[in-house]
Amino acid sequence: MIPAMDLDFTEAEIHRYSRHILLPEVGGRGQAMLRGARVLVVGAGGLGSPVLLYLAAAGAGTIGLIDDDRVELSNLQRQIAHTTARIGEPKVLSAAKAARAINPEVRIETHQMRLSADNAQALIAAYDIVCDGTDNFDTRFLVADACVLTRRTLVSAAVLRFEGQLSVFKPHADPASPCYRCLFPEPPPPGVVPSCSEAGVLGAVTGVMGTLQATETVKEILGIGESLAGRLLIWDALASRFRTVRVPRNPRCALCGADPAITDLAHHASRDAPALACHPA
Ligand SMILES: [Zn+2]
């Protein structure tokens, strides 16, 4: 139950969120749930930009943003939270400016660092839900492992060329839900799957997938609609075709199975997370 006090909105908030509050599935109670939510966005890039901007616009009360890169000219074709004038700035600070310009009511917590085996569990445990928009497999598996170990819902998106994928992983909350490793047990060998910097990506494809990721995050916060947990959404932009495939939980999964081999993040400690790829399959 939401305490009555949390349903108090200022007149400006009621105006700002009026199109949400009009929706029976959201309403004042849902808007209060969004205001109370703590979301961690991993990566302030092509996916993280629309995720951050839509969550800020939606009034997600506290948004953490982690990234250790600086804005480069080649980012601007798709990473819409950044601007030409902010080239050279840390991405988390640039993106936070964009989010605060849209909605100064939300709190943006910037973490200008690389997610590592040392900091991942403490950082992720400080949030309710995690949006992964990273561009390399090492960080992607680190986020996935840390989310299972800390029992946090993971909304994970990936893009490459003209394709995108999206799913929700919450085995702690739904016995039928797989974790990321149920779907992808191990990272592919280096060099097998090209990165966006090697193979390219259409900018708007990252925008669509990041926007879908923000939508699924809002659904998970509010508990509305049909969760994408247990399904993988695949979009082929060239064919203009969306499809959804079932992804079952693996009872022998090394991470979320009955007898897990992975019980901490020690196996990530020696990796230096090179930016190899941005696509899980
Ligand atoms: Zn699993």
XYZ file of C-alpha atoms and ligand atoms in Angstrom:
282
model
C 0.000 0.000 0.000
C 1.120 3.528 -0.777
C 0.835 5.764 2.293
C -1.698 8.574 1.789
C 1.030 11.204 2.097
C 2.801 9.857 -0.984
C -0.289 10.584 -3.083
C 0.085 14.314 -2.462
C 1.009 16.030 -5.695
C 1.743 19.675 -6.305
C -0.359 21.463 -8.898
C 2.662 21.478 -11.220
C 3.079 17.716 -10.832
C -0.594 17.120 -11.624
C -0.193 19.201 -14.812
C 3.100 17.576 -15.765
C 1.810 14.022 -15.354
C -1.822 14.626 -16.352
C -1.642 12.279 -19.403
C -0.375 9.521 -17.125
C -2.891 10.198 -14.376
C -5.699 10.004 -16.948
C -4.753 6.396 -17.707
C -6.720 4.028 -15.444
C -3.688 1.695 -15.359
C -1.508 4.513 -13.959
C -3.631 7.087 -12.183
C -2.439 9.009 -9.138
C -1.386 5.813 -7.377
C 0.774 4.700 -10.306
C 2.327 8.133 -10.602
C 3.188 7.961 -6.901
C 4.742 4.524 -7.476
C 6.866 6.000 -10.285
C 7.917 8.857 -7.998
C 8.992 6.350 -5.361
C 10.934 4.153 -7.810
C 14.716 3.850 -7.924
C 15.974 2.804 -11.365
C 19.590 2.146 -12.365
C 20.485 2.788 -16.018
C 23.744 1.078 -16.986
C 25.338 2.937 -19.891
C 24.562 6.481 -21.064
C 24.745 5.610 -24.751
C 22.350 4.789 -27.576
C 19.968 2.744 -25.409
C 20.608 4.568 -22.147
C 19.764 7.955 -23.687
C 16.094 7.264 -24.515
C 15.708 5.115 -21.383
C 16.953 7.955 -19.190
C 15.011 10.697 -20.974
C 11.675 8.819 -20.984
C 12.049 7.669 -17.377
C 12.882 11.230 -16.319
C 9.946 12.583 -18.303
C 7.711 9.911 -16.735
C 8.643 11.073 -13.247
C 10.663 8.039 -12.127
C 11.721 9.563 -8.813
C 15.362 8.499 -8.603
C 17.443 7.443 -11.583
C 21.017 6.221 -11.187
C 23.245 6.450 -14.243
C 26.589 4.669 -14.536
C 29.106 5.169 -17.362
C 32.821 5.991 -17.436
C 33.030 7.339 -21.009
C 33.127 10.869 -22.344
C 30.946 12.197 -25.175
C 32.509 11.763 -28.633
C 31.451 13.099 -32.016
C 30.687 9.572 -33.275
C 28.188 9.068 -30.396
C 25.828 11.818 -31.543
C 24.287 9.878 -34.454
C 22.263 7.896 -31.876
C 23.009 8.947 -28.279
C 20.376 11.656 -28.101
C 20.950 12.679 -24.485
C 24.213 14.342 -25.592
C 24.894 17.418 -27.717
C 27.668 18.694 -29.967
C 28.470 21.376 -27.391
C 29.052 18.693 -24.741
C 31.664 16.675 -26.666
C 34.428 15.801 -24.199
C 32.184 15.941 -21.114
C 31.633 12.826 -19.007
C 28.585 11.074 -20.437
C 26.840 10.757 -17.079
C 27.039 14.533 -16.523
C 25.962 15.345 -20.092
C 23.004 12.946 -19.926
C 22.009 14.174 -16.464
C 21.821 17.732 -17.840
C 19.455 16.546 -20.583
C 17.256 14.651 -18.104
C 17.129 17.532 -15.617
C 16.242 19.959 -18.417
C 13.175 17.810 -19.167
C 12.198 17.213 -15.550
C 13.938 18.948 -12.637
C 11.621 17.073 -10.228
C 13.518 13.775 -10.579
C 16.770 12.981 -8.804
C 19.592 11.855 -11.107
C 22.422 10.045 -9.308
C 25.512 9.985 -11.523
C 28.162 7.281 -11.144
C 31.137 8.187 -13.328
C 32.834 4.812 -13.159
C 32.959 1.440 -14.818
C 30.767 -1.247 -13.311
C 33.095 -3.849 -11.827
C 33.032 -7.048 -9.789
C 33.917 -4.887 -6.778
C 31.121 -2.323 -7.043
C 28.308 -4.044 -8.996
C 26.413 -5.714 -6.165
C 26.414 -2.719 -3.821
C 25.403 -0.335 -6.604
C 22.635 -2.544 -8.006
C 21.305 -3.344 -4.537
C 20.752 0.392 -4.024
C 18.107 0.399 -6.801
C 14.823 -1.441 -7.372
C 15.193 -2.225 -11.063
C 18.025 -2.182 -13.602
C 18.058 -1.178 -17.290
C 21.053 -2.563 -19.143
C 22.105 -0.715 -22.276
C 25.807 -1.566 -22.267
C 27.825 -2.245 -25.398
C 30.029 -5.151 -24.312
C 29.443 -8.698 -23.171
C 31.618 -8.560 -20.064
C 29.555 -5.759 -18.523
C 26.326 -7.349 -19.782
C 27.073 -10.626 -17.966
C 28.305 -8.752 -14.893
C 25.001 -6.839 -14.722
C 23.011 -10.042 -15.290
C 24.874 -11.943 -12.566
C 24.684 -9.073 -10.068
C 20.928 -8.673 -10.680
C 20.256 -12.334 -9.844
C 22.541 -12.226 -6.778
C 20.827 -9.076 -5.478
C 17.318 -10.176 -6.574
C 16.712 -7.205 -8.847
C 14.609 -7.158 -12.019
C 16.694 -6.651 -15.156
C 15.289 -5.006 -18.294
C 17.870 -5.779 -20.958
C 18.063 -4.452 -24.517
C 20.624 -4.877 -27.289
C 21.043 -3.511 -30.798
C 23.203 -4.161 -33.851
C 22.897 -2.896 -37.417
C 19.111 -2.874 -38.078
C 18.056 -5.277 -35.302
C 17.111 -5.050 -31.685
C 16.310 -7.456 -28.845
C 14.604 -6.880 -25.525
C 13.602 -8.969 -22.536
C 12.904 -8.819 -18.812
C 14.617 -11.169 -16.354
C 13.225 -11.599 -12.829
C 13.676 -15.176 -11.589
C 13.520 -13.918 -7.959
C 9.948 -12.712 -8.485
C 8.551 -15.208 -10.990
C 9.500 -18.922 -10.892
C 8.795 -19.172 -14.629
C 11.085 -16.255 -15.507
C 14.537 -17.110 -16.846
C 17.655 -15.135 -16.016
C 19.949 -13.784 -18.727
C 22.198 -16.854 -18.421
C 19.259 -19.214 -18.982
C 19.139 -17.629 -22.439
C 22.866 -16.966 -22.972
C 24.891 -19.270 -20.664
C 28.297 -17.790 -21.546
C 29.650 -14.763 -23.417
C 30.609 -15.589 -27.012
C 34.347 -15.893 -27.700
C 35.936 -12.480 -28.396
C 35.521 -11.410 -32.009
C 32.666 -13.794 -32.894
C 29.914 -11.185 -32.573
C 30.891 -7.807 -34.013
C 30.338 -4.608 -32.045
C 28.355 -1.587 -33.176
C 31.669 0.223 -33.680
C 32.737 -2.580 -36.043
C 29.453 -3.415 -37.795
C 27.412 -0.212 -37.387
C 23.931 0.481 -36.104
C 21.097 2.657 -37.394
C 20.653 5.432 -34.840
C 16.870 5.287 -34.715
C 16.995 1.537 -33.994
C 18.670 2.302 -30.656
C 15.970 4.923 -30.037
C 13.147 2.434 -30.615
C 14.728 -0.269 -28.482
C 15.582 2.161 -25.665
C 12.040 3.503 -25.750
C 10.637 -0.043 -25.550
C 13.029 -0.676 -22.658
C 11.706 2.408 -20.837
C 8.135 1.222 -21.481
C 8.825 -2.238 -20.029
C 10.538 -0.617 -17.029
C 7.476 1.518 -16.309
C 5.274 -1.612 -16.680
C 7.434 -3.491 -14.176
C 7.380 -0.590 -11.689
C 3.597 -0.332 -11.934
C 2.948 -4.074 -12.274
C 0.659 -3.510 -15.263
C 0.122 -5.408 -18.505
C 1.862 -8.612 -19.527
C 5.501 -8.723 -18.444
C 8.115 -9.509 -21.072
C 9.706 -11.931 -18.573
C 9.935 -15.326 -20.254
C 9.785 -13.818 -23.735
C 12.382 -12.257 -26.029
C 11.199 -9.500 -28.324
C 13.128 -9.269 -31.593
C 12.754 -6.406 -34.046
C 14.009 -6.479 -37.623
C 13.830 -2.861 -38.743
C 14.594 -3.607 -42.413
C 11.696 -6.072 -42.587
C 9.524 -3.877 -40.319
C 8.777 -6.997 -38.305
C 8.473 -7.598 -34.573
C 8.349 -11.121 -33.215
C 8.348 -12.564 -29.714
C 9.819 -15.941 -28.805
C 9.311 -17.836 -25.551
C 12.435 -18.242 -23.433
C 12.043 -20.866 -20.713
C 13.903 -20.980 -17.428
C 16.787 -23.484 -17.409
C 16.553 -25.598 -14.239
C 20.275 -26.392 -14.627
C 21.256 -22.733 -15.118
C 24.655 -21.960 -13.546
C 23.240 -18.748 -12.079
C 19.553 -19.238 -11.167
C 19.285 -23.052 -11.242
C 18.710 -25.361 -8.290
C 22.444 -25.953 -7.809
C 24.127 -22.787 -9.081
C 27.844 -22.732 -9.854
C 27.870 -18.925 -9.811
C 27.292 -17.618 -6.282
C 29.356 -14.432 -6.369
C 31.084 -12.127 -8.881
C 34.611 -13.463 -8.326
C 34.789 -14.876 -11.868
C 34.391 -11.317 -13.214
C 37.250 -9.901 -11.154
C 40.065 -10.647 -13.603
C 38.269 -9.293 -16.617
C 38.988 -5.808 -17.836
C 35.734 -5.536 -19.845
C 36.956 -4.628 -23.332
C 34.251 -3.031 -25.530
C 33.863 -6.001 -27.858
C 30.214 -6.260 -28.720
C 26.765 -4.909 -28.129
C 24.563 -7.794 -29.152
C 23.856 -10.936 -27.163
C 23.197 -13.362 -29.994
Zn 19.157 -18.700 -15.163
